[in-house]
Coordinates of C-alpha atoms in Angstrom, one line a residue:
M17 CA 55.7 133.2 4.4
L18 CA 54.9 129.5 3.5
K19 CA 57.2 126.8 4.8
G20 CA 58.7 124.1 2.6
S21 CA 56.4 121.4 3.7
T22 CA 53.4 123.6 2.9
L23 CA 54.7 124.3 -0.6
K24 CA 55.2 120.6 -1.2
I25 CA 51.6 119.9 -0.2
L26 CA 50.4 122.7 -2.5
D27 CA 52.6 121.3 -5.4
V28 CA 51.1 117.8 -4.8
R29 CA 47.6 119.2 -4.8
I30 CA 48.1 121.2 -8.0
L31 CA 49.8 118.2 -9.7
R32 CA 47.0 115.9 -8.6
S33 CA 44.4 118.4 -10.0
L34 CA 46.2 118.6 -13.3
I35 CA 46.4 114.8 -13.5
E36 CA 42.7 114.4 -12.7
T37 CA 41.8 117.1 -15.3
R38 CA 43.9 115.4 -17.9
S39 CA 42.5 111.9 -17.1
A40 CA 38.9 113.3 -17.3
G41 CA 39.7 114.8 -20.7
K42 CA 41.1 111.4 -21.9
R43 CA 38.0 109.6 -20.6
K44 CA 35.7 112.1 -22.4
L45 CA 37.7 111.6 -25.6
H46 CA 37.6 107.8 -25.2
N47 CA 33.8 107.9 -24.6
R48 CA 33.2 110.1 -27.6
R49 CA 35.3 107.7 -29.8
R50 CA 33.4 104.7 -28.4
A51 CA 30.1 106.4 -29.0
T52 CA 31.1 107.2 -32.6
R53 CA 32.1 103.5 -33.2
L54 CA 28.9 102.3 -31.6
K55 CA 26.9 104.6 -33.8
H56 CA 28.7 103.4 -36.8
W57 CA 28.1 99.7 -36.0
L58 CA 24.5 100.3 -35.1
K59 CA 24.1 101.8 -38.6
I60 CA 25.7 98.7 -40.1
D61 CA 23.4 96.5 -38.0
R62 CA 20.4 98.3 -39.3
V63 CA 21.6 97.7 -42.9
V64 CA 22.3 94.0 -42.2
W65 CA 19.0 93.3 -40.4
G66 CA 17.3 95.2 -43.1
F67 CA 18.6 92.7 -45.6
F68 CA 17.6 89.7 -43.4
G69 CA 14.2 91.2 -42.5
C70 CA 13.3 91.8 -46.1
L71 CA 14.4 88.3 -47.2
F72 CA 12.3 86.6 -44.6
R73 CA 9.3 88.9 -45.0
C74 CA 9.2 88.7 -48.8
R75 CA 6.5 86.5 -50.4
G76 CA 7.1 83.3 -52.1
H77 CA 10.3 82.0 -50.4
Q78 CA 8.9 79.4 -48.0
H79 CA 11.9 77.2 -49.0
F80 CA 14.4 79.8 -47.9
T81 CA 17.3 78.0 -46.1
T82 CA 21.0 78.4 -45.4
H83 CA 21.6 77.1 -49.0
T84 CA 20.3 80.4 -50.2
F85 CA 23.7 81.9 -49.3
A86 CA 25.7 79.3 -51.1
I87 CA 27.4 80.4 -54.3
N88 CA 26.4 77.5 -56.5
S89 CA 26.8 79.1 -60.0
P90 CA 28.6 76.8 -62.4
S91 CA 31.2 79.4 -63.1
R92 CA 31.8 80.5 -59.5
S93 CA 31.9 78.0 -56.7
Y94 CA 33.5 80.0 -53.9
M95 CA 33.8 83.5 -52.4
T96 CA 37.1 85.3 -52.2
F97 CA 38.3 88.4 -50.3
N98 CA 38.5 90.3 -53.6
D99 CA 34.8 89.7 -54.1
L100 CA 34.0 91.6 -51.0
R101 CA 36.3 94.5 -52.1
N102 CA 34.7 94.8 -55.5
K103 CA 31.9 97.4 -55.9
N104 CA 30.9 96.1 -59.3
R105 CA 28.3 93.3 -59.6
L106 CA 27.2 91.3 -62.7
Y107 CA 24.6 88.6 -63.0
T108 CA 23.6 87.0 -66.3
K109 CA 21.2 84.1 -66.9
K110 CA 19.9 82.4 -70.1
E111 CA 16.7 80.4 -69.6
L112 CA 14.2 78.6 -71.8
V113 CA 10.7 79.4 -70.7
G114 CA 7.2 78.2 -71.7
Y115 CA 5.9 81.6 -72.8
S116 CA 6.1 83.5 -76.1
M117 CA 8.4 86.4 -76.7
Q118 CA 5.4 88.8 -76.7
D119 CA 4.0 87.4 -73.4
M120 CA 7.4 88.0 -71.7
Y121 CA 7.9 91.4 -73.3
D122 CA 4.4 92.7 -72.3
V123 CA 5.1 92.0 -68.6
V124 CA 8.7 93.2 -68.5
S125 CA 7.9 96.4 -70.3
D126 CA 5.0 97.1 -67.9
V127 CA 7.1 99.3 -65.7
S128 CA 4.3 101.3 -64.3
N129 CA 3.0 98.2 -62.5
Y130 CA 6.3 96.9 -61.2
H131 CA 5.3 98.0 -57.6
R132 CA 2.5 95.4 -57.8
F133 CA 4.5 92.3 -58.5
V134 CA 8.3 93.0 -58.4
P135 CA 10.0 92.4 -55.0
Y136 CA 11.6 95.4 -53.4
V137 CA 9.9 97.9 -55.8
K138 CA 7.9 100.3 -53.6
R139 CA 6.9 102.8 -56.4
S140 CA 7.1 102.9 -60.2
D141 CA 5.9 106.0 -62.2
V142 CA 6.4 106.2 -66.0
H143 CA 6.8 109.6 -67.8
S144 CA 8.6 111.3 -70.7
Q145 CA 7.4 108.6 -73.2
G146 CA 9.0 108.6 -76.6
V147 CA 9.2 106.5 -79.7
N148 CA 11.8 104.0 -78.4
G149 CA 11.0 104.1 -74.6
F150 CA 10.4 106.3 -71.6
K151 CA 11.7 107.4 -68.3
A152 CA 10.6 105.9 -65.0
D153 CA 10.9 107.1 -61.4
L154 CA 11.3 104.1 -59.1
I155 CA 11.8 103.6 -55.4
V156 CA 13.5 100.3 -54.6
G157 CA 14.6 99.1 -51.2
F158 CA 13.9 97.5 -47.9
P159 CA 14.0 99.0 -44.4
P160 CA 16.0 100.9 -43.5
L161 CA 17.3 101.5 -47.0
N162 CA 15.2 103.0 -49.9
E163 CA 16.7 104.1 -53.2
A164 CA 14.9 106.6 -55.4
Y165 CA 16.2 107.0 -58.9
T166 CA 15.1 107.7 -62.5
S167 CA 15.7 105.1 -65.1
L168 CA 15.9 105.4 -68.8
V169 CA 14.0 102.5 -70.4
T170 CA 14.6 101.4 -74.0
L171 CA 12.1 99.2 -75.7
K172 CA 12.3 97.1 -78.9
S173 CA 9.2 94.9 -79.1
P174 CA 9.2 92.0 -78.6
R175 CA 12.9 91.5 -78.2
L176 CA 14.4 94.0 -75.8
V177 CA 13.7 95.8 -72.5
R178 CA 16.7 97.7 -71.2
S179 CA 16.7 99.9 -68.1
E180 CA 19.7 102.1 -67.2
C181 CA 20.4 104.6 -64.5
H182 CA 23.4 106.8 -63.6
D183 CA 22.0 109.1 -60.9
G184 CA 21.4 106.7 -57.9
R185 CA 22.2 107.6 -54.3
L186 CA 23.5 104.2 -53.4
F187 CA 25.1 103.2 -56.7
N188 CA 27.0 104.9 -59.6
Y189 CA 25.5 102.7 -62.3
L190 CA 22.5 100.3 -62.6
L191 CA 21.5 98.2 -65.6
N192 CA 18.7 95.7 -66.1
E193 CA 18.4 94.1 -69.5
W194 CA 16.0 91.5 -70.8
R195 CA 16.4 90.0 -74.3
F196 CA 14.0 87.6 -75.8
S197 CA 14.6 85.2 -78.7
P198 CA 12.6 82.4 -80.3
G199 CA 12.4 79.1 -78.3
L200 CA 11.7 75.6 -79.5
K201 CA 10.5 75.4 -83.2
D202 CA 7.7 73.0 -82.5
I203 CA 6.5 75.0 -79.5
P204 CA 5.5 78.5 -80.5
D205 CA 4.6 79.5 -76.9
S206 CA 8.3 79.3 -75.8
C207 CA 11.3 81.6 -75.9
V208 CA 14.8 82.0 -74.6
L209 CA 15.3 84.9 -72.3
D210 CA 18.6 86.5 -71.5
F211 CA 18.5 88.3 -68.2
K212 CA 21.3 90.7 -67.1
V213 CA 21.8 92.8 -64.0
A214 CA 24.9 95.0 -63.6
F215 CA 25.6 97.7 -61.1
E216 CA 28.3 99.5 -59.2
F217 CA 27.7 100.6 -55.5
K218 CA 29.2 103.8 -54.2
S219 CA 29.7 102.2 -50.8
L220 CA 31.9 99.1 -50.3
L221 CA 29.7 98.1 -47.3
H222 CA 26.5 98.0 -49.4
S223 CA 28.4 96.1 -52.1
S224 CA 29.7 93.5 -49.7
L225 CA 26.3 93.0 -48.2
A226 CA 24.7 92.7 -51.6
H227 CA 27.3 90.1 -52.5
L228 CA 25.9 87.8 -49.9
F229 CA 22.3 87.9 -51.3
F230 CA 23.0 88.8 -54.9
D231 CA 22.0 85.5 -56.5
F232 CA 18.9 85.1 -54.4
I233 CA 17.7 88.6 -55.1
C234 CA 18.3 88.3 -58.9
D235 CA 16.6 84.9 -59.0
Q236 CA 13.7 86.2 -57.0
M237 CA 13.2 89.2 -59.3
E238 CA 13.3 87.0 -62.4
S239 CA 10.9 84.5 -60.9
A240 CA 8.5 87.3 -60.1
F241 CA 8.3 88.3 -63.7
I242 CA 7.7 84.7 -64.9
Q243 CA 5.0 84.3 -62.2
E244 CA 3.3 87.5 -63.4
V245 CA 3.3 86.2 -67.0
G246 CA 1.7 83.0 -65.7
R247 CA -1.0 85.0 -63.9
R248 CA -1.8 86.9 -67.1
S249 CA -1.4 84.2 -69.7
G250 CA -2.0 81.0 -67.9
P251 CA 0.2 77.9 -67.4
P252 CA 3.5 77.6 -69.3
S253 CA 3.7 75.4 -72.4
I254 CA 6.9 73.7 -71.1
R255 CA 8.9 73.6 -67.9
S256 CA 11.6 76.2 -67.6
H257 CA 15.2 75.2 -68.1
V258 CA 18.3 77.2 -67.1
L259 CA 20.8 77.1 -70.0
T260 CA 23.6 79.2 -68.5
S261 CA 24.1 81.3 -65.4
R262 CA 27.0 83.5 -64.4
R263 CA 27.8 86.0 -61.6
S264 CA 30.7 88.1 -60.7

């Protein structure tokens, strides 16, 4: 028969074993949670560095500086917390350029060659052509993100090119719209272009990151089209002038 002192020793050993088992379980749970958080933040880092890497690798931005991230639009001069919580983005710009409406239209409507001169476009295939437009399969992105989607393109020569998509993996809605109107009366090779980009991200993270680079990416895309017009049609008849610009 066990004595009282022996029973106490056994009780202490059993209790210690239970405490150690419970502590080990807590440590494992803590480590799993920490690993999950680390995995989550590593995923975020990949997205963030994907943005930065793409911006620095992309052609034609030798003058990229910290001013790129400044919000200097006439209608918006600062960033608020609500901006980062908003999944919807809108960018509009009206500009007088030294090319005719037809010159601009021919380049913007040339969707099958977007992958050759538009930043971030990896692939652009046109199909299902109709009287007023066609469908286009595009892959747009930067490591580690690539978005493949089908866009419905509406054409009205030489005044309108409208591209709209509702089946994106990263966004719920994407709209690119170019409108062209006559420029200066005494300069036929000029026109006024209205450029509009609107979209809604599915992820608040992607929307917040895009907010940081939104102006830069949109300006870079627009510049790429104008540069391509110059490559095909020669120097502009006049210097470009931004008439209005707005983002939200």
